[in-house]
């Protein structure tokens, strides 16, 4: 279990080395897009929504890749190499597809059919 | 999964404490980057195959010493006790060295092939063991011709599957 989380942590840190910067940049850009009249409370609410979205994304990612990659008959506590590389690929695909869909939804407004 | 960890902590600690106070439950701690790197060292194929080769070499050395000690000199009556001892030691030395080299090569090849195949397939199976055993057996018997290589491949693959099932029999 700890091995699974640690691998996710390593993956997230390695896939997106500027993770913290990207998050802060998105926060700042979101703050920059808000008109000047909005006070701190609403900005805080938006940050909270963003945080909830991120937590939900992480949980869904962890659940999906765990169900896909890890065999249910637990033979040992640590992740072996096959599971490690499966998790690498699963998280990479999930992240890429998620960002792709996010861009399509935010830019187009309507998904191209 | 988080709840089950704390439940296990409770179950193991409650019988030992007779007082009414609850045992302290530790929060789940995410591993730091140093711990992650230390665990990732063993995921490297080169590191694993070298470690396997060293272990194989040690095993071969021990086996060679043991089997070399059992060897008796040819001209036993004409040698004195001390000459017999020197002969025995030389036999043990040469045999253990050649045996260590053989086992080390076997360990390196088997571990490297299994690691590469498992990383490529991204699955933990017996197929990885079969392929690795076949390649190892084939390379070790390759000098005796293609037919001996096939026989070595099949034989070593079967042997390695049997060993793996033997070590996993409790699960």
mmCIF file of C-alpha atoms in Angstrom, chain B:
data_model
loop_
_atom_site.group_PDB
_atom_site.id
_atom_site.type_symbol
_atom_site.label_atom_id
_atom_site.label_comp_id
_atom_site.label_asym_id
_atom_site.label_seq_id
_atom_site.Cartn_x
_atom_site.Cartn_y
_atom_site.Cartn_z
ATOM 1 C CA UNK B 1 -7.313 0.545 2.538
ATOM 2 C CA UNK B 2 -6.394 3.329 4.930
ATOM 3 C CA UNK B 3 -8.956 2.083 7.459
ATOM 4 C CA UNK B 4 -7.678 -1.468 7.334
ATOM 5 C CA UNK B 5 -4.183 -0.364 8.296
ATOM 6 C CA UNK B 6 -5.419 1.398 11.422
ATOM 7 C CA UNK B 7 -7.696 -1.550 12.205
ATOM 8 C CA UNK B 8 -4.739 -3.892 12.120
ATOM 9 C CA UNK B 9 -2.855 -1.577 14.453
ATOM 10 C CA UNK B 10 -5.788 -1.647 16.853
ATOM 11 C CA UNK B 11 -6.135 -5.419 16.770
ATOM 12 C CA UNK B 12 -2.497 -6.067 17.524
ATOM 13 C CA UNK B 13 -2.214 -3.461 20.261
ATOM 14 C CA UNK B 14 -5.480 -3.803 22.209
ATOM 15 C CA UNK B 15 -4.799 -7.272 23.700
ATOM 16 C CA UNK B 16 -1.469 -6.122 25.066
ATOM 17 C CA UNK B 17 -2.779 -3.016 26.855
ATOM 18 C CA UNK B 18 -5.076 -3.626 29.775
ATOM 19 C CA UNK B 19 -5.798 0.000 30.533
ATOM 20 C CA UNK B 20 -8.793 1.865 29.215
ATOM 21 C CA UNK B 21 -6.680 4.268 27.112
ATOM 22 C CA UNK B 22 -6.652 3.772 23.360
ATOM 23 C CA UNK B 23 -3.285 3.065 21.667
ATOM 24 C CA UNK B 24 -1.902 5.882 19.596
ATOM 25 C CA UNK B 25 -2.715 5.345 15.930
ATOM 26 C CA UNK B 26 -0.080 6.751 13.620
ATOM 27 C CA UNK B 27 -1.167 8.620 10.531
ATOM 28 C CA UNK B 28 -0.126 7.242 7.162
ATOM 29 C CA UNK B 29 3.167 8.797 6.214
ATOM 30 C CA UNK B 30 3.979 9.416 2.562
ATOM 31 C CA UNK B 31 7.505 8.287 1.698
ATOM 32 C CA UNK B 32 10.084 10.971 1.056
ATOM 33 C CA UNK B 33 12.054 11.260 -2.162
ATOM 34 C CA UNK B 34 15.079 9.570 -0.575
ATOM 35 C CA UNK B 35 12.998 6.551 0.342
ATOM 36 C CA UNK B 36 11.503 6.458 -3.125
ATOM 37 C CA UNK B 37 14.947 6.617 -4.718
ATOM 38 C CA UNK B 38 16.238 3.902 -2.411
ATOM 39 C CA UNK B 39 13.378 1.660 -3.472
ATOM 40 C CA UNK B 40 13.775 2.580 -7.126
ATOM 41 C CA UNK B 41 17.403 1.366 -7.061
ATOM 42 C CA UNK B 42 16.170 -2.209 -7.032
ATOM 43 C CA UNK B 43 13.918 -1.597 -10.030
ATOM 44 C CA UNK B 44 16.965 -1.014 -12.212
ATOM 45 C CA UNK B 45 17.725 -4.008 -14.448
ATOM 46 C CA UNK B 46 21.494 -3.514 -14.324
ATOM 47 C CA UNK B 47 21.605 -3.375 -10.537
ATOM 48 C CA UNK B 48 19.447 -6.447 -10.206
ATOM 49 C CA UNK B 49 21.415 -8.504 -12.688
ATOM 50 C CA UNK B 50 24.756 -7.572 -11.121
ATOM 51 C CA UNK B 51 23.477 -8.446 -7.644
ATOM 52 C CA UNK B 52 22.141 -11.712 -8.987
ATOM 53 C CA UNK B 53 25.480 -12.436 -10.622
ATOM 54 C CA UNK B 54 27.347 -11.788 -7.394
ATOM 55 C CA UNK B 55 25.014 -14.092 -5.488
ATOM 56 C CA UNK B 56 25.383 -16.747 -8.163
ATOM 57 C CA UNK B 57 29.136 -16.396 -8.002
ATOM 58 C CA UNK B 58 29.133 -16.847 -4.257
ATOM 59 C CA UNK B 59 26.916 -19.893 -4.520
ATOM 60 C CA UNK B 60 29.108 -21.399 -7.222
ATOM 61 C CA UNK B 61 32.202 -20.722 -5.143
ATOM 62 C CA UNK B 62 30.769 -22.546 -2.140
ATOM 63 C CA UNK B 63 29.630 -25.431 -4.269
ATOM 64 C CA UNK B 64 32.991 -25.660 -5.994
ATOM 65 C CA UNK B 65 34.854 -25.738 -2.689
ATOM 66 C CA UNK B 66 32.599 -28.427 -1.350
ATOM 67 C CA UNK B 67 32.794 -30.611 -4.440
ATOM 68 C CA UNK B 68 36.493 -30.007 -4.865
ATOM 69 C CA UNK B 69 37.190 -31.215 -1.368
ATOM 70 C CA UNK B 70 35.677 -34.540 -2.227
ATOM 71 C CA UNK B 71 38.059 -35.098 -5.102
ATOM 72 C CA UNK B 72 40.779 -37.639 -4.447
ATOM 73 C CA UNK B 73 44.238 -37.446 -6.086
ATOM 74 C CA UNK B 74 45.155 -40.060 -8.638
ATOM 75 C CA UNK B 75 48.515 -41.117 -7.241
ATOM 76 C CA UNK B 76 47.362 -41.421 -3.681
ATOM 77 C CA UNK B 77 49.920 -43.916 -2.415
ATOM 78 C CA UNK B 78 52.978 -42.123 -3.738
ATOM 79 C CA UNK B 79 52.169 -38.739 -2.217
ATOM 80 C CA UNK B 80 52.803 -37.761 1.331
ATOM 81 C CA UNK B 81 50.107 -36.239 3.484
ATOM 82 C CA UNK B 82 51.218 -32.698 2.847
ATOM 83 C CA UNK B 83 51.373 -33.178 -0.920
ATOM 84 C CA UNK B 84 47.892 -34.615 -0.845
ATOM 85 C CA UNK B 85 46.693 -31.594 1.046
ATOM 86 C CA UNK B 86 48.259 -29.179 -1.439
ATOM 87 C CA UNK B 87 46.788 -31.114 -4.327
ATOM 88 C CA UNK B 88 43.402 -31.065 -2.695
ATOM 89 C CA UNK B 89 43.562 -27.329 -2.129
ATOM 90 C CA UNK B 90 44.526 -26.681 -5.726
ATOM 91 C CA UNK B 91 41.665 -28.833 -6.940
ATOM 92 C CA UNK B 92 39.258 -26.997 -4.694
ATOM 93 C CA UNK B 93 40.560 -23.671 -5.953
ATOM 94 C CA UNK B 94 40.274 -24.379 -9.652
ATOM 95 C CA UNK B 95 36.961 -26.111 -9.375
ATOM 96 C CA UNK B 96 35.420 -23.419 -7.216
ATOM 97 C CA UNK B 97 36.650 -20.676 -9.566
ATOM 98 C CA UNK B 98 35.195 -22.297 -12.684
ATOM 99 C CA UNK B 99 31.980 -23.146 -10.898
ATOM 100 C CA UNK B 100 31.698 -19.587 -9.592
ATOM 101 C CA UNK B 101 32.111 -18.190 -13.088
ATOM 102 C CA UNK B 102 29.463 -20.498 -14.521
ATOM 103 C CA UNK B 103 26.942 -19.714 -11.841
ATOM 104 C CA UNK B 104 27.653 -15.995 -12.007
ATOM 105 C CA UNK B 105 27.028 -15.902 -15.752
ATOM 106 C CA UNK B 106 23.873 -17.918 -15.240
ATOM 107 C CA UNK B 107 22.631 -15.512 -12.582
ATOM 108 C CA UNK B 108 23.397 -12.405 -14.614
ATOM 109 C CA UNK B 109 21.750 -13.671 -17.795
ATOM 110 C CA UNK B 110 18.662 -15.031 -16.045
ATOM 111 C CA UNK B 111 18.080 -11.938 -13.964
ATOM 112 C CA UNK B 112 18.708 -9.506 -16.822
ATOM 113 C CA UNK B 113 16.379 -11.305 -19.236
ATOM 114 C CA UNK B 114 13.636 -11.691 -16.649
ATOM 115 C CA UNK B 115 13.866 -8.029 -15.665
ATOM 116 C CA UNK B 116 13.764 -6.769 -19.268
ATOM 117 C CA UNK B 117 10.882 -9.051 -20.255
ATOM 118 C CA UNK B 118 8.856 -8.151 -17.181
ATOM 119 C CA UNK B 119 9.348 -4.443 -17.735
ATOM 120 C CA UNK B 120 8.346 -4.765 -21.384
ATOM 121 C CA UNK B 121 5.231 -6.825 -20.684
ATOM 122 C CA UNK B 122 4.278 -4.851 -17.541
ATOM 123 C CA UNK B 123 2.930 -8.048 -15.987
ATOM 124 C CA UNK B 124 4.194 -10.329 -13.240
ATOM 125 C CA UNK B 125 3.723 -13.833 -14.635
ATOM 126 C CA UNK B 126 5.400 -17.202 -15.011
ATOM 127 C CA UNK B 127 5.893 -16.396 -18.710
ATOM 128 C CA UNK B 128 8.765 -14.100 -17.726
ATOM 129 C CA UNK B 129 10.428 -16.972 -15.862
ATOM 130 C CA UNK B 130 9.946 -19.364 -18.790
ATOM 131 C CA UNK B 131 11.470 -16.974 -21.327
ATOM 132 C CA UNK B 132 14.368 -16.105 -19.040
ATOM 133 C CA UNK B 133 15.037 -19.767 -18.270
ATOM 134 C CA UNK B 134 14.965 -20.685 -21.947
ATOM 135 C CA UNK B 135 17.430 -17.942 -22.906
ATOM 136 C CA UNK B 136 19.761 -18.825 -20.027
ATOM 137 C CA UNK B 137 19.729 -22.542 -20.779
ATOM 138 C CA UNK B 138 20.206 -21.856 -24.460
ATOM 139 C CA UNK B 139 23.211 -19.588 -23.993
ATOM 140 C CA UNK B 140 24.844 -21.962 -21.554
ATOM 141 C CA UNK B 141 24.572 -24.934 -23.909
ATOM 142 C CA UNK B 142 25.064 -22.976 -27.124
ATOM 143 C CA UNK B 143 28.610 -24.280 -27.597
ATOM 144 C CA UNK B 144 27.388 -27.837 -28.082
ATOM 145 C CA UNK B 145 25.268 -27.054 -31.107
ATOM 146 C CA UNK B 146 21.665 -25.987 -31.774
ATOM 147 C CA UNK B 147 20.035 -29.216 -30.627
ATOM 148 C CA UNK B 148 21.789 -29.054 -27.264
ATOM 149 C CA UNK B 149 20.735 -25.408 -27.034
ATOM 150 C CA UNK B 150 17.076 -26.389 -27.479
ATOM 151 C CA UNK B 151 17.334 -29.131 -24.897
ATOM 152 C CA UNK B 152 19.094 -26.760 -22.499
ATOM 153 C CA UNK B 153 16.444 -24.114 -23.083
ATOM 154 C CA UNK B 154 13.530 -26.427 -22.304
ATOM 155 C CA UNK B 155 15.279 -28.066 -19.396
ATOM 156 C CA UNK B 156 16.347 -24.870 -17.696
ATOM 157 C CA UNK B 157 12.958 -23.242 -18.251
ATOM 158 C CA UNK B 158 11.228 -26.190 -16.592
ATOM 159 C CA UNK B 159 13.738 -26.106 -13.745
ATOM 160 C CA UNK B 160 13.289 -22.397 -13.101
ATOM 161 C CA UNK B 161 9.482 -22.688 -13.158
ATOM 162 C CA UNK B 162 9.715 -25.524 -10.665
ATOM 163 C CA UNK B 163 11.989 -23.485 -8.398
ATOM 164 C CA UNK B 164 9.670 -20.494 -8.574
ATOM 165 C CA UNK B 165 6.611 -22.587 -7.745
ATOM 166 C CA UNK B 166 8.549 -24.123 -4.884
ATOM 167 C CA UNK B 167 9.359 -20.726 -3.426
ATOM 168 C CA UNK B 168 5.786 -19.480 -3.849
ATOM 169 C CA UNK B 169 3.998 -22.504 -2.495
ATOM 170 C CA UNK B 170 2.540 -20.764 0.549
ATOM 171 C CA UNK B 171 0.628 -18.131 -1.422
#
